């Protein structure tokens, strides 16, 4: 985030492996700089990352990634 905080998408795991993992990271990197709305779901983890639902104009990011086959619902 702009303030340096890190966010972990709540309830999903990004795809792993060369093709799917790279595609998931590319999809997320395309969101850099976009305005987001966060709903924090629990206190920061031991690495001070926030677990949150993240939404942009496109919709809920976790839902989009799952729908595109780039993440698994946890």
GROMACS .gro file of C-alpha atoms in nm:
model
   74
    1UNK     CA    1   0.000   0.000   0.000
    2UNK     CA    2   0.099   0.363  -0.032
    3UNK     CA    3   0.188   0.380   0.338
    4UNK     CA    4   0.420   0.078   0.310
    5UNK     CA    5   0.179  -0.172   0.465
    6UNK     CA    6   0.156  -0.515   0.306
    7UNK     CA    7  -0.172  -0.693   0.243
    8UNK     CA    8  -0.243  -1.064   0.211
    9UNK     CA    9  -0.565  -1.146   0.027
   10UNK     CA   10  -0.799  -1.304   0.279
   11UNK     CA   11  -0.934  -1.650   0.202
   12UNK     CA   12  -0.733  -1.733  -0.111
   13UNK     CA   13  -0.400  -1.880  -0.210
   14UNK     CA   14  -0.239  -1.766  -0.533
   15UNK     CA   15  -0.174  -2.028  -0.798
   16UNK     CA   16   0.170  -2.183  -0.790
   17UNK     CA   17   0.395  -2.308  -1.063
   18UNK     CA   18   0.561  -2.131  -1.349
   19UNK     CA   19   0.272  -2.035  -1.576
   20UNK     CA   20  -0.015  -1.987  -1.332
   21UNK     CA   21   0.201  -1.830  -1.060
   22UNK     CA   22   0.350  -1.580  -1.304
   23UNK     CA   23   0.006  -1.499  -1.442
   24UNK     CA   24  -0.129  -1.438  -1.090
   25UNK     CA   25   0.160  -1.207  -1.003
   26UNK     CA   26   0.122  -1.025  -1.335
   27UNK     CA   27  -0.250  -0.976  -1.272
   28UNK     CA   28  -0.178  -0.831  -0.928
   29UNK     CA   29   0.106  -0.610  -1.051
   30UNK     CA   30  -0.140  -0.459  -1.298
   31UNK     CA   31  -0.326  -0.319  -0.997
   32UNK     CA   32  -0.032  -0.121  -0.862
   33UNK     CA   33  -0.136   0.239  -0.819
   34UNK     CA   34  -0.509   0.165  -0.852
   35UNK     CA   35  -0.737   0.293  -0.577
   36UNK     CA   36  -0.853   0.011  -0.351
   37UNK     CA   37  -1.100  -0.042  -0.071
   38UNK     CA   38  -0.983  -0.268   0.211
   39UNK     CA   39  -1.184  -0.466   0.462
   40UNK     CA   40  -0.934  -0.590   0.720
   41UNK     CA   41  -1.037  -0.935   0.841
   42UNK     CA   42  -0.796  -0.996   1.132
   43UNK     CA   43  -0.508  -0.831   1.319
   44UNK     CA   44  -0.171  -0.811   1.141
   45UNK     CA   45   0.027  -1.137   1.130
   46UNK     CA   46   0.375  -1.181   1.277
   47UNK     CA   47   0.524  -1.013   0.968
   48UNK     CA   48   0.284  -0.719   1.018
   49UNK     CA   49   0.085  -0.801   0.702
   50UNK     CA   50  -0.286  -0.724   0.694
   51UNK     CA   51  -0.524  -1.001   0.588
   52UNK     CA   52  -0.797  -0.819   0.400
   53UNK     CA   53  -1.059  -0.827   0.130
   54UNK     CA   54  -0.940  -0.592  -0.145
   55UNK     CA   55  -1.171  -0.434  -0.398
   56UNK     CA   56  -1.105  -0.211  -0.698
   57UNK     CA   57  -1.335  -0.076  -0.967
   58UNK     CA   58  -1.317  -0.423  -1.122
   59UNK     CA   59  -1.460  -0.582  -0.807
   60UNK     CA   60  -1.330  -0.806  -0.532
   61UNK     CA   61  -0.974  -0.905  -0.623
   62UNK     CA   62  -0.984  -1.249  -0.459
   63UNK     CA   63  -1.307  -1.335  -0.639
   64UNK     CA   64  -1.163  -1.219  -0.972
   65UNK     CA   65  -0.845  -1.423  -0.926
   66UNK     CA   66  -1.040  -1.737  -0.837
   67UNK     CA   67  -1.269  -1.682  -1.135
   68UNK     CA   68  -0.970  -1.649  -1.366
   69UNK     CA   69  -0.811  -1.966  -1.227
   70UNK     CA   70  -0.523  -1.771  -1.072
   71UNK     CA   71  -0.606  -1.847  -0.707
   72UNK     CA   72  -0.774  -2.111  -0.497
   73UNK     CA   73  -1.036  -2.039  -0.232
   74UNK     CA   74  -0.891  -2.128   0.106
   0.00000   0.00000   0.00000
